[in-house]
Coordinates of N, CA and C in Angstrom, one line a residue:
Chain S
X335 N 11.8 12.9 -9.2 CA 10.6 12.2 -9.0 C 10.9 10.8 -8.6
X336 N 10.2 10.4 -7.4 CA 9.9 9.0 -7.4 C 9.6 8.2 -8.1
X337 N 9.9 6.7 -8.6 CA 8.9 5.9 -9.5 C 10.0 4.6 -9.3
X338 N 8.6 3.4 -9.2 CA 9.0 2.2 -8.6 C 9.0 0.9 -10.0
X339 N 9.7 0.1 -10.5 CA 9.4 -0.9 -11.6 C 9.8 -2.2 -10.8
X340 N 8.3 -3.0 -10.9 CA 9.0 -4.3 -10.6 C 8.6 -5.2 -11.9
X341 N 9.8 -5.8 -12.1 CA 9.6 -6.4 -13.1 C 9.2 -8.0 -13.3
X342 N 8.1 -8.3 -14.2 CA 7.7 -9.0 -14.0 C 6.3 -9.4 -12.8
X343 N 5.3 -9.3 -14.2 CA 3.9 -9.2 -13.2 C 3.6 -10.3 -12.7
X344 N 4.2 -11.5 -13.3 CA 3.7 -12.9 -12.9 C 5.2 -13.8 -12.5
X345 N 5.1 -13.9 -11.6 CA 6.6 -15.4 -11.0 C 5.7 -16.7 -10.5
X346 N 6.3 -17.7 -11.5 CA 6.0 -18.9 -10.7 C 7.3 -19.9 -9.7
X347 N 6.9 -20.5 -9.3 CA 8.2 -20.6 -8.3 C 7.7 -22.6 -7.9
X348 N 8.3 -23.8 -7.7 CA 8.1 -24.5 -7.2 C 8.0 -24.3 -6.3
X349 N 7.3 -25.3 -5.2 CA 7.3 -25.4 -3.7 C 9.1 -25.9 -3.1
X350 N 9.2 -24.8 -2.9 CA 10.9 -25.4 -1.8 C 12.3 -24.5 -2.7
X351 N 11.8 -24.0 -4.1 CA 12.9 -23.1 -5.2 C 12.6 -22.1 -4.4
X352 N 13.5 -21.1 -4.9 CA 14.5 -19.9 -4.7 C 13.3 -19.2 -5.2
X353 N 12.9 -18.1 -4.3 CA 11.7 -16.7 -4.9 C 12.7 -15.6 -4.7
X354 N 12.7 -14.8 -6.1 CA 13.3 -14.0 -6.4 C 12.0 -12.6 -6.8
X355 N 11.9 -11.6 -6.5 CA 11.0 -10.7 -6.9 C 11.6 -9.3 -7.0
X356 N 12.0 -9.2 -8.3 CA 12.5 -7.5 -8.6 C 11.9 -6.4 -8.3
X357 N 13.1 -5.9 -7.6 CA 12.4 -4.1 -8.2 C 13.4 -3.3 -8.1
X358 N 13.5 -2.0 -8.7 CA 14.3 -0.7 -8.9 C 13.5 0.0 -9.0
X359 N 14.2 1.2 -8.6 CA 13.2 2.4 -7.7 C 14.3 3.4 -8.6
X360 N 13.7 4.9 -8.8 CA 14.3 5.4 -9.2 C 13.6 6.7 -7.9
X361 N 14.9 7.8 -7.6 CA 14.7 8.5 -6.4 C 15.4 9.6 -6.4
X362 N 15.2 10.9 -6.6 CA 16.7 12.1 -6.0 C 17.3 12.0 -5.2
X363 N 16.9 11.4 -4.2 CA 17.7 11.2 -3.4 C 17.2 10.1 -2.2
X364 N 18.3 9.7 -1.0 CA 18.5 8.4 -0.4 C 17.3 8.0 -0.3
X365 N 16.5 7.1 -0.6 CA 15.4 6.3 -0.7 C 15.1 5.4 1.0
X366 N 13.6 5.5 1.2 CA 13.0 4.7 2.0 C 12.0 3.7 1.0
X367 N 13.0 2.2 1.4 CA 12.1 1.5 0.9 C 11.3 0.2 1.6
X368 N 10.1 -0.6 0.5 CA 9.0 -1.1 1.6 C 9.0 -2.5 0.5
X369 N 8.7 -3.4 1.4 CA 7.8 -4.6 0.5 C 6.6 -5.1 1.2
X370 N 6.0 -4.8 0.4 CA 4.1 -5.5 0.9 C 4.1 -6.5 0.2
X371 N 3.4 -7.1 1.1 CA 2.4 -8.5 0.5 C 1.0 -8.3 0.8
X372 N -0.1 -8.8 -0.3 CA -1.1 -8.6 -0.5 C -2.0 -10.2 -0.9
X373 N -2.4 -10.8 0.3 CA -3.3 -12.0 -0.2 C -4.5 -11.5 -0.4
X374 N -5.1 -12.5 -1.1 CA -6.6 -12.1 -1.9 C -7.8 -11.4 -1.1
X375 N -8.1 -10.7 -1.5 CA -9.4 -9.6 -0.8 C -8.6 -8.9 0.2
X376 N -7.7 -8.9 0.6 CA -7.1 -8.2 2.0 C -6.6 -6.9 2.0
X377 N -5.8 -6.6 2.6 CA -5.5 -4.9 2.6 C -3.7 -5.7 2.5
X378 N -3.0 -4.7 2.9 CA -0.8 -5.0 2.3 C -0.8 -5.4 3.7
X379 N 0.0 -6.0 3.4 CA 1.2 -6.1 5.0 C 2.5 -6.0 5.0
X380 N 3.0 -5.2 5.6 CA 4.5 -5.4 5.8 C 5.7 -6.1 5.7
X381 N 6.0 -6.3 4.7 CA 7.2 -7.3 4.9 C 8.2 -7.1 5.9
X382 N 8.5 -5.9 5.0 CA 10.2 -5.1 5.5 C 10.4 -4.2 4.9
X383 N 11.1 -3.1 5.9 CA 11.6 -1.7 5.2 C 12.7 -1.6 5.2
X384 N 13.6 -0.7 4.5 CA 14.9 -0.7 4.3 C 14.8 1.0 4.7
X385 N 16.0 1.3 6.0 CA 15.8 3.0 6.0 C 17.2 3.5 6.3
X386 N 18.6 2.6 5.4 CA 19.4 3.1 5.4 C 20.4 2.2 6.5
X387 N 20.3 1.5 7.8 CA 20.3 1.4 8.9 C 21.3 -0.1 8.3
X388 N 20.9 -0.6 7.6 CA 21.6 -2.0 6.8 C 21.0 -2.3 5.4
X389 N 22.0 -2.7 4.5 CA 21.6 -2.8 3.1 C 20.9 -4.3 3.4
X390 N 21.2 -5.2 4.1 CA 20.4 -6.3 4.2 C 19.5 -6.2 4.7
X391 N 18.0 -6.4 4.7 CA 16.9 -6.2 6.0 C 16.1 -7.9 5.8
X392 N 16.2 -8.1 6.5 CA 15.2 -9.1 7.1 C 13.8 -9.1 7.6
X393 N 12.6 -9.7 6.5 CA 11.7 -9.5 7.4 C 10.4 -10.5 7.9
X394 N 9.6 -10.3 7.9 CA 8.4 -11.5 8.2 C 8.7 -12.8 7.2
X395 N 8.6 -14.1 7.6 CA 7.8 -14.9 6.9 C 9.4 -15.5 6.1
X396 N 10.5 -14.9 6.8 CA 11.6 -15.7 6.0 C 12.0 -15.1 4.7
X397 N 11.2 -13.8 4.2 CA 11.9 -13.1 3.2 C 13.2 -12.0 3.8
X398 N 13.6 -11.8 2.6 CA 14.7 -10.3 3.0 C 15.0 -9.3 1.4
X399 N 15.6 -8.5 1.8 CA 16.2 -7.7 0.8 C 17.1 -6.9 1.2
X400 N 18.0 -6.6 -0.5 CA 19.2 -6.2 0.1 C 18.8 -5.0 -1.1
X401 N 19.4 -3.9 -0.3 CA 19.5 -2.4 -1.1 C 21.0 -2.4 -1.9
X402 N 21.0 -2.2 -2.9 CA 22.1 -2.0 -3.9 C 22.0 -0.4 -4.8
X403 N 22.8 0.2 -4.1 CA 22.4 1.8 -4.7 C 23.0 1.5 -5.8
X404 N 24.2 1.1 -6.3 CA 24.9 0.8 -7.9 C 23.8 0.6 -9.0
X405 N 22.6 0.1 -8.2 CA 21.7 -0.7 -9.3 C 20.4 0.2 -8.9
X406 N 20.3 0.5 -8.0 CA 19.6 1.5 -7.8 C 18.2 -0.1 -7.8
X407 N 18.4 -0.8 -6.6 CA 17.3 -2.2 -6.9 C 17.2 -2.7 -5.2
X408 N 16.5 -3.0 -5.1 CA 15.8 -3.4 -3.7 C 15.1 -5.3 -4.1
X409 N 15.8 -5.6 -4.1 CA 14.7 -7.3 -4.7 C 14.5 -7.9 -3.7
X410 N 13.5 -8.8 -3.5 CA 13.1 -9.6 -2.3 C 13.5 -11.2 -2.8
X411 N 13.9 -11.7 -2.0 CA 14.1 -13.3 -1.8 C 13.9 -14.1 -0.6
X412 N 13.4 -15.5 -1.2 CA 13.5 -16.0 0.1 C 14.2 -17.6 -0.5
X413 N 14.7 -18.2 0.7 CA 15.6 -19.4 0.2 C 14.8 -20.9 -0.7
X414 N 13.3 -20.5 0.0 CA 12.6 -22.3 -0.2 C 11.2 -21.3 0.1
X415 N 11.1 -21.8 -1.6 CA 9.1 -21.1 -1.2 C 8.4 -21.8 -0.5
X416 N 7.4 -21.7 -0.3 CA 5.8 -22.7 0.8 C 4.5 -21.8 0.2
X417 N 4.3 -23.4 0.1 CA 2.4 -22.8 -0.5 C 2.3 -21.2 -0.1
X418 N 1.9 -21.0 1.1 CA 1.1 -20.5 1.9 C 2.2 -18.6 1.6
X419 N 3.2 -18.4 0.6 CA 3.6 -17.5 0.0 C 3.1 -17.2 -1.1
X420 N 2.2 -17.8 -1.4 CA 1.1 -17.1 -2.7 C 0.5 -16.3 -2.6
X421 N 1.0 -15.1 -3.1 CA 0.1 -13.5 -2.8 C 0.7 -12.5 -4.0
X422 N 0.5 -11.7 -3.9 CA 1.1 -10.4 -4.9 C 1.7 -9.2 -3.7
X423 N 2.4 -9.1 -4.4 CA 3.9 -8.6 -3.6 C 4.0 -7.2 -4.0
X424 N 3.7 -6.5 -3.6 CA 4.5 -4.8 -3.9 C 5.8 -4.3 -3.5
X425 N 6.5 -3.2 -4.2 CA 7.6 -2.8 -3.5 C 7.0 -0.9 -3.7
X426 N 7.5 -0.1 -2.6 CA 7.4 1.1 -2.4 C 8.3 2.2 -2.3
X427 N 8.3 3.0 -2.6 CA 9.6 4.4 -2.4 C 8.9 5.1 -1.7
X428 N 9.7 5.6 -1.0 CA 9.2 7.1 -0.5 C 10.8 7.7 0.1
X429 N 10.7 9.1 0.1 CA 11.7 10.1 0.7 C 11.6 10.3 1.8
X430 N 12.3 11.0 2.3 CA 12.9 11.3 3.7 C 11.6 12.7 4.0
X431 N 11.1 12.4 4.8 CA 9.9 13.5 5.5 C 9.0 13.2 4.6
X432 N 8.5 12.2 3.8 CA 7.7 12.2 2.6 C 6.2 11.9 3.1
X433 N 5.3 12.2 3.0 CA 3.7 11.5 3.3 C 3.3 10.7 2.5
X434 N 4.1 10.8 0.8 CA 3.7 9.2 0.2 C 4.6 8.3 -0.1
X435 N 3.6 7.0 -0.5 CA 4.1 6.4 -0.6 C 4.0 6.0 -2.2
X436 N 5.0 5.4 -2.9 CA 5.0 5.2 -4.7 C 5.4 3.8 -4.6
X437 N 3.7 3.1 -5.2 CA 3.8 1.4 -5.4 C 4.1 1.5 -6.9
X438 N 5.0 -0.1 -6.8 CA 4.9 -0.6 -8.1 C 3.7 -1.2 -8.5
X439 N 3.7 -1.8 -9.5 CA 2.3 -2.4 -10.0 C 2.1 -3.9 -9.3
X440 N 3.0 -4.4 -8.5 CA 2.9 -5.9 -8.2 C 3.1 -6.7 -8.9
X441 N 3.6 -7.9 -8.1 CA 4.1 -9.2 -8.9 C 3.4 -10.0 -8.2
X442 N 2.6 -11.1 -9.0 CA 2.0 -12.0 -8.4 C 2.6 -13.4 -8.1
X443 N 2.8 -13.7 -7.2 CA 3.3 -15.1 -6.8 C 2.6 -16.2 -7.1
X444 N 3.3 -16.9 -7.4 CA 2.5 -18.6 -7.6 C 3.3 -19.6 -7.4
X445 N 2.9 -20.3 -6.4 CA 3.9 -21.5 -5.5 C 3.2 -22.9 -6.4
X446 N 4.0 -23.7 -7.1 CA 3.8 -25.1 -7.7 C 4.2 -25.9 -6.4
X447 N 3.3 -26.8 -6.0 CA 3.5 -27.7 -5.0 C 4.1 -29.1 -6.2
Chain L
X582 N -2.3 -1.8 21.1 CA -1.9 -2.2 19.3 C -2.7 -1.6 18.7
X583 N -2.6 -0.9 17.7 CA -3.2 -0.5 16.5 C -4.0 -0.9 15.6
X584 N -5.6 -0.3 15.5 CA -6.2 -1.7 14.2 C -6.8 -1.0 13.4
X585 N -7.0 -1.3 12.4 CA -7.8 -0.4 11.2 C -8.6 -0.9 10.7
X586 N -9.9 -0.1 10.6 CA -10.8 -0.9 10.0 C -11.6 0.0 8.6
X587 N -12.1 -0.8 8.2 CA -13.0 -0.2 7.0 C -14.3 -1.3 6.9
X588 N -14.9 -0.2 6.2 CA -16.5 -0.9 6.1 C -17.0 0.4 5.4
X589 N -17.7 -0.3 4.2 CA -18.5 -1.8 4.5 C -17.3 -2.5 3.4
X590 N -17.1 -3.7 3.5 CA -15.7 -5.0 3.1 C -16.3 -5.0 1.6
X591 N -17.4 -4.8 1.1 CA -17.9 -4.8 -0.4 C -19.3 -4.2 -0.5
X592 N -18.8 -3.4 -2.0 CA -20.3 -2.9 -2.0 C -20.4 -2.8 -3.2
X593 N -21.9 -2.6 -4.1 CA -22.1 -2.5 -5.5 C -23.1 -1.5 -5.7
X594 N -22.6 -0.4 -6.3 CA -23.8 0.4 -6.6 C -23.8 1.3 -8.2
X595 N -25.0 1.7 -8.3 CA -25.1 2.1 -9.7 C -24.5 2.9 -10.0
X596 N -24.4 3.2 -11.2 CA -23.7 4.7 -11.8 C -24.4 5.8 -11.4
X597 N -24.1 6.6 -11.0 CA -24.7 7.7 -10.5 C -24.7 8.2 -8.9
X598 N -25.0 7.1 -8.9 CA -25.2 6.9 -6.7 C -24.3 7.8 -6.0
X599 N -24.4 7.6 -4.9 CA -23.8 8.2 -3.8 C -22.6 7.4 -3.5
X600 N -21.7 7.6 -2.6 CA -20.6 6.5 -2.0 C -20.4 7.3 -0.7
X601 N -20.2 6.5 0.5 CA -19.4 6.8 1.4 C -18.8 5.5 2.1
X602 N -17.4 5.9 1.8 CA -16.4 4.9 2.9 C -15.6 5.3 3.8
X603 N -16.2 4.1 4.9 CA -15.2 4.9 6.3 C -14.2 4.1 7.2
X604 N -13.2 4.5 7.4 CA -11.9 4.2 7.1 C -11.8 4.9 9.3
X605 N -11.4 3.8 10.0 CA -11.2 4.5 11.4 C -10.0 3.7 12.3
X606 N -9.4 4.2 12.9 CA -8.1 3.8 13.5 C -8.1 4.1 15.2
X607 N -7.5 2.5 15.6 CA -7.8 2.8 17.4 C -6.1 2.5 17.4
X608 N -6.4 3.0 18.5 CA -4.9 2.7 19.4 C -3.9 3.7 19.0
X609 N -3.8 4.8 18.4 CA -3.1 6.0 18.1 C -4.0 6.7 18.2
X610 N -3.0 8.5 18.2 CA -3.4 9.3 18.4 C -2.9 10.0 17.3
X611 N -3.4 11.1 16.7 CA -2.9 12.0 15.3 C -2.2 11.6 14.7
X612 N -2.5 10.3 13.6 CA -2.1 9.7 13.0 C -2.2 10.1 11.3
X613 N -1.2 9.5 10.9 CA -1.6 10.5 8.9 C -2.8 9.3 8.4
X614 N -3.6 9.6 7.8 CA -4.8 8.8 7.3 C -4.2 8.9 5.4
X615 N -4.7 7.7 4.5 CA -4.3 8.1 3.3 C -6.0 7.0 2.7
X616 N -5.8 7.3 2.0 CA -6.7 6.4 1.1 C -6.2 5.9 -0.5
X617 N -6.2 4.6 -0.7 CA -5.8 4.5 -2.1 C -6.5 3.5 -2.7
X618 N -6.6 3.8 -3.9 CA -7.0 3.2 -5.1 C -6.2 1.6 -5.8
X619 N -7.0 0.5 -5.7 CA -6.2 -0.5 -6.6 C -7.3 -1.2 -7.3
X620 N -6.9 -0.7 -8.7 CA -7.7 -0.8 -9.7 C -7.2 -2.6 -10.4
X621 N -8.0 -3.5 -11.0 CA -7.3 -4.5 -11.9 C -6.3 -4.3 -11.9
X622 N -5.8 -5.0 -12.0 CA -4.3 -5.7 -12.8 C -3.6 -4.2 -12.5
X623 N -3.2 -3.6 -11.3 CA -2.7 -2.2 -11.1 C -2.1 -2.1 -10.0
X624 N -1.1 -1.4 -10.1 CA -0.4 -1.0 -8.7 C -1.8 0.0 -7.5
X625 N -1.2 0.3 -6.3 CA -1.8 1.4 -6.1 C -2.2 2.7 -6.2
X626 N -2.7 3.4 -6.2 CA -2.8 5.0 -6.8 C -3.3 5.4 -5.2
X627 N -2.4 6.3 -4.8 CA -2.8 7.1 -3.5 C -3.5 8.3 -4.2
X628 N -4.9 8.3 -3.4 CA -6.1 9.3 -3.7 C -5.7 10.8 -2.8
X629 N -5.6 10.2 -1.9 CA -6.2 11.6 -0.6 C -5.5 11.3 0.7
X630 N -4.4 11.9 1.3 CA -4.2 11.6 2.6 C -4.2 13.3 3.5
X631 N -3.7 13.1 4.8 CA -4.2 13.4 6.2 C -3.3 13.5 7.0
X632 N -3.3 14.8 7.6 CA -2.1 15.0 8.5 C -3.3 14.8 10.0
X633 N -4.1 16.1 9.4 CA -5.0 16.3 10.6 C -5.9 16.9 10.4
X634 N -7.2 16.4 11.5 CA -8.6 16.9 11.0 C -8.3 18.2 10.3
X635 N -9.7 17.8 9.2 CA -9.7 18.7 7.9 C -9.0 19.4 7.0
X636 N -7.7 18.8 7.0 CA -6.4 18.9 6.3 C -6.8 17.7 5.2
X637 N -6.6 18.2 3.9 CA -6.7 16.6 3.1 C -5.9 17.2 2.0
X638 N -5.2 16.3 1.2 CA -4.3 16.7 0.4 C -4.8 15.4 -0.7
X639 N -5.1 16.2 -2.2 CA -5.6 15.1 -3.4 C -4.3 15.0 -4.2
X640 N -4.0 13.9 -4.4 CA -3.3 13.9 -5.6 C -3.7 13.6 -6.8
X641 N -4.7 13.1 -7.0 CA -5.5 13.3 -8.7 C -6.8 13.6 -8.3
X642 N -7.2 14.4 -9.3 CA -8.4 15.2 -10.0 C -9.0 14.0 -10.2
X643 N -10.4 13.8 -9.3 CA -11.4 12.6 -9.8 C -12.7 13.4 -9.7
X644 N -12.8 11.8 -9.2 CA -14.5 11.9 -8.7 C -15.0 11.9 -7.3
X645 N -14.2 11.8 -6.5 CA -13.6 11.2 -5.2 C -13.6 12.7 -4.5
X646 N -14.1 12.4 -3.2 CA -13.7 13.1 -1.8 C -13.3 12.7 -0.9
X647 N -12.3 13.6 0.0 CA -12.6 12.9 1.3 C -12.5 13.8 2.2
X648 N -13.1 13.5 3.6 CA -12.8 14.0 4.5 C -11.9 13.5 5.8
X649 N -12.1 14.3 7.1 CA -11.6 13.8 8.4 C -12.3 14.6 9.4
X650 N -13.4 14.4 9.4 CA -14.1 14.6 10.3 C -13.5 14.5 12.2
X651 N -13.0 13.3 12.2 CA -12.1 13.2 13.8 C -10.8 12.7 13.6
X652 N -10.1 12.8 14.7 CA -9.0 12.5 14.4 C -8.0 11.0 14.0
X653 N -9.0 10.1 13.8 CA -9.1 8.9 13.8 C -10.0 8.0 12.5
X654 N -10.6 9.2 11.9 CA -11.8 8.9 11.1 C -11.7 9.7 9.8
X655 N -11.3 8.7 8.7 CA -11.6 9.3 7.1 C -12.1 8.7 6.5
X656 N -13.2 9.5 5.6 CA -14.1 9.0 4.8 C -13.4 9.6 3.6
X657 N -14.0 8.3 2.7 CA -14.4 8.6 0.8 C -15.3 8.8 0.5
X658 N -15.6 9.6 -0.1 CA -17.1 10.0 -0.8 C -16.9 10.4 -2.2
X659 N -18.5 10.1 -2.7 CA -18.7 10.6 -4.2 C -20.2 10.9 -4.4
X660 N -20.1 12.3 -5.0 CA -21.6 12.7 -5.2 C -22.5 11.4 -6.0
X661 N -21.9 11.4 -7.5 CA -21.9 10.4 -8.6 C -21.2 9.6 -9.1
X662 N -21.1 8.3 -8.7 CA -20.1 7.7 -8.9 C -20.3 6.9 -10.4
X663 N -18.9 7.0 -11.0 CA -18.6 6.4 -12.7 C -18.1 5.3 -12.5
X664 N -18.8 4.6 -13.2 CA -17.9 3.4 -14.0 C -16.4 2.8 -13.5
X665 N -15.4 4.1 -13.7 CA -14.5 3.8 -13.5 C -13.9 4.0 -12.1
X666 N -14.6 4.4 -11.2 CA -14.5 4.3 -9.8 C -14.6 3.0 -9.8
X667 N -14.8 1.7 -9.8 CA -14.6 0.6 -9.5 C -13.1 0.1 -9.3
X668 N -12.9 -0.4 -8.1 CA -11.5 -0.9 -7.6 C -11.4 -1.6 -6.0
X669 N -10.8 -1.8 -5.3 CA -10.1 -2.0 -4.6 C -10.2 -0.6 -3.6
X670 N -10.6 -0.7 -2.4 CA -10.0 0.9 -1.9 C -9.4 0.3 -0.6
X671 N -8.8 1.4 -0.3 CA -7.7 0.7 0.8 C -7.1 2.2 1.9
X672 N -7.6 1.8 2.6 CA -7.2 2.9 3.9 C -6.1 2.7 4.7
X673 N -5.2 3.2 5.1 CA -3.8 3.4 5.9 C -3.1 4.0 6.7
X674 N -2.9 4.2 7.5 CA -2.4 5.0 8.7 C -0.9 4.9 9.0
X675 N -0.3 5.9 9.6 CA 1.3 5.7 9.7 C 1.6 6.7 11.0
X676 N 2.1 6.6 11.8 CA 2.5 7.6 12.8 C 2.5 9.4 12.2
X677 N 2.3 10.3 12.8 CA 2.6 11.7 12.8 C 4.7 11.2 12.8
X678 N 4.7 11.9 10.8 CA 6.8 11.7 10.8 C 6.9 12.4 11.7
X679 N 8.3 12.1 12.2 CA 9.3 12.4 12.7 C 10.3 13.6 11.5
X680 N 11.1 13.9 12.0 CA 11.8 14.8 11.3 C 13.3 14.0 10.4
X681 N 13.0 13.7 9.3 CA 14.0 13.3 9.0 C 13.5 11.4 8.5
X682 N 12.5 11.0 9.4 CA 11.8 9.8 8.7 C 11.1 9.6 8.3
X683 N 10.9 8.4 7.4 CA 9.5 7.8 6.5 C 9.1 6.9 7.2
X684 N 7.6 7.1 7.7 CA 7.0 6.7 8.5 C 6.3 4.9 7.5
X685 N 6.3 3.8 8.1 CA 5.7 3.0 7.8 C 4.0 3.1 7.9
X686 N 3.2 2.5 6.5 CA 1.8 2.6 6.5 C 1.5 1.4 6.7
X687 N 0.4 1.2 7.6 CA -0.2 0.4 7.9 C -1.7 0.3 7.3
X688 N -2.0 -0.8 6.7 CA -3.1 -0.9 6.0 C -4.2 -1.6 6.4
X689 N -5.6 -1.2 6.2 CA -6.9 -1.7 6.3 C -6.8 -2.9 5.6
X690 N -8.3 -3.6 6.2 CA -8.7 -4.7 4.9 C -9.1 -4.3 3.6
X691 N -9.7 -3.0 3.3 CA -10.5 -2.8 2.6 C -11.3 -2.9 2.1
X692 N -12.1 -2.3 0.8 CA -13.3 -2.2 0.2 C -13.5 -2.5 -1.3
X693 N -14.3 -3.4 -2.1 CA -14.4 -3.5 -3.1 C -15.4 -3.1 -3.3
X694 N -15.7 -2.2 -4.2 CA -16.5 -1.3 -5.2 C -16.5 -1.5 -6.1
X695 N -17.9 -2.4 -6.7 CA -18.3 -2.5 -7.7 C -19.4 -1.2 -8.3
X696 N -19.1 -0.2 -9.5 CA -20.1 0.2 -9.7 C -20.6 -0.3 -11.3
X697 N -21.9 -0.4 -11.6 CA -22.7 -1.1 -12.7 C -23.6 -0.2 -13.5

């Protein structure tokens, strides 16, 4: 069975520190994974997916993540937060031919100017 | 390009009432439709997704329907809607997989449902 933990429902972050946002996924096998971002009233957007192709992925907005099967963890970072990264963040599993998708609960971001 | 829409963006209705939300996608063709649930302080809960017209697959026993009337078009419905139907709903589309990949979902704005 799939199932996604990210830990920690609330990060706060100065404006210009290091955002770090966990997650580990647990999977039978090789995992497709996703990071959404979610600002207020809106629908997810895409960060970036990981589909095997490179353990580092790069995606919108200056975040990335790196897949570590040892740890079985996918975490998002970016180097220097900015206001305008205040949202709640999901991460997602899904399998190979799979039609769903398995969110974690989200972590909410908060940028201190 | 691809765009998704939903409507109506917020709505509040009583216990009991009716619901219909509709969920439509341009710029693809036979696309997977999904619908999910985000309740307070909660991850997502995928309700109901869509390979193709009148194909729907539930994953929890609610109160909830849906359909796919066209190939581009899914609706939520609820005869009587509870209390706890109140959330966030959120519609999504992803390419018809491929063999062997996980298709990225692309998401609506959404719907907040208040019911009272």
């Amino acid at each position: 069975a799939q199932s996604v933990t990210q830990l920690g429902s609330h990060v706060s972050v100065s404006e210009g520190a290091l955002v770090l946002l966990r997650c580990n996924y647990s999977s039978s096998v090789p995992p497709y994974l996703f990071w959404y971002v979610q600002y207020p009233n809106q629908g997810l957007q895409l960060l970036l997916k990981y589909t095997s192709a490179a353990t580092l992925v790069k995606g919108i907005n200056g975040f990335e993540a790196e897949f570590k099967k040892s740890e079985t963890s996918f975490h998002l970072t970016k180097p220097s937060a900015h206001m305008s990264d205040a949202a709640e963040y999901f991460c997602a599993v899904s399998e190979t031919g799979a039609n769903n998708l398995f969110f974690g609960t989200g972590t909410r971001l908060t940028v201190i100017p | 390009s691809q765009t998704i829409h939903q409507w109506p963006a917020t709505l509040v209705q009583p216990v009991g009432s009716p619901l219909s939300l509709e969920c439509t996608v341009e710029g693809t063709s036979n696309p997977n439709l999904y619908w999910y649930r985000q309740a307070a302080g909660r991850g997502l809960q995928l309700l109901f997704y869509s390979v193709g017209i009148g194909q729907i697959s539930s994953e929890v026993p609610q109160n909830l329907s849906a359909s796919r009337p066209q190939d581009r078009q899914f609706i939520l419905s609820s005869k009587k809607l509870l209390l706890s139907d109140s959330g966030f709903y959120l519609c999504a589309w992803s390419i018809r997989g491929l063999a062997g990949g996980s298709e990225t979902q692309y998401f609506g704005p959404g719907t907040r449902l208040l019911v009272l």
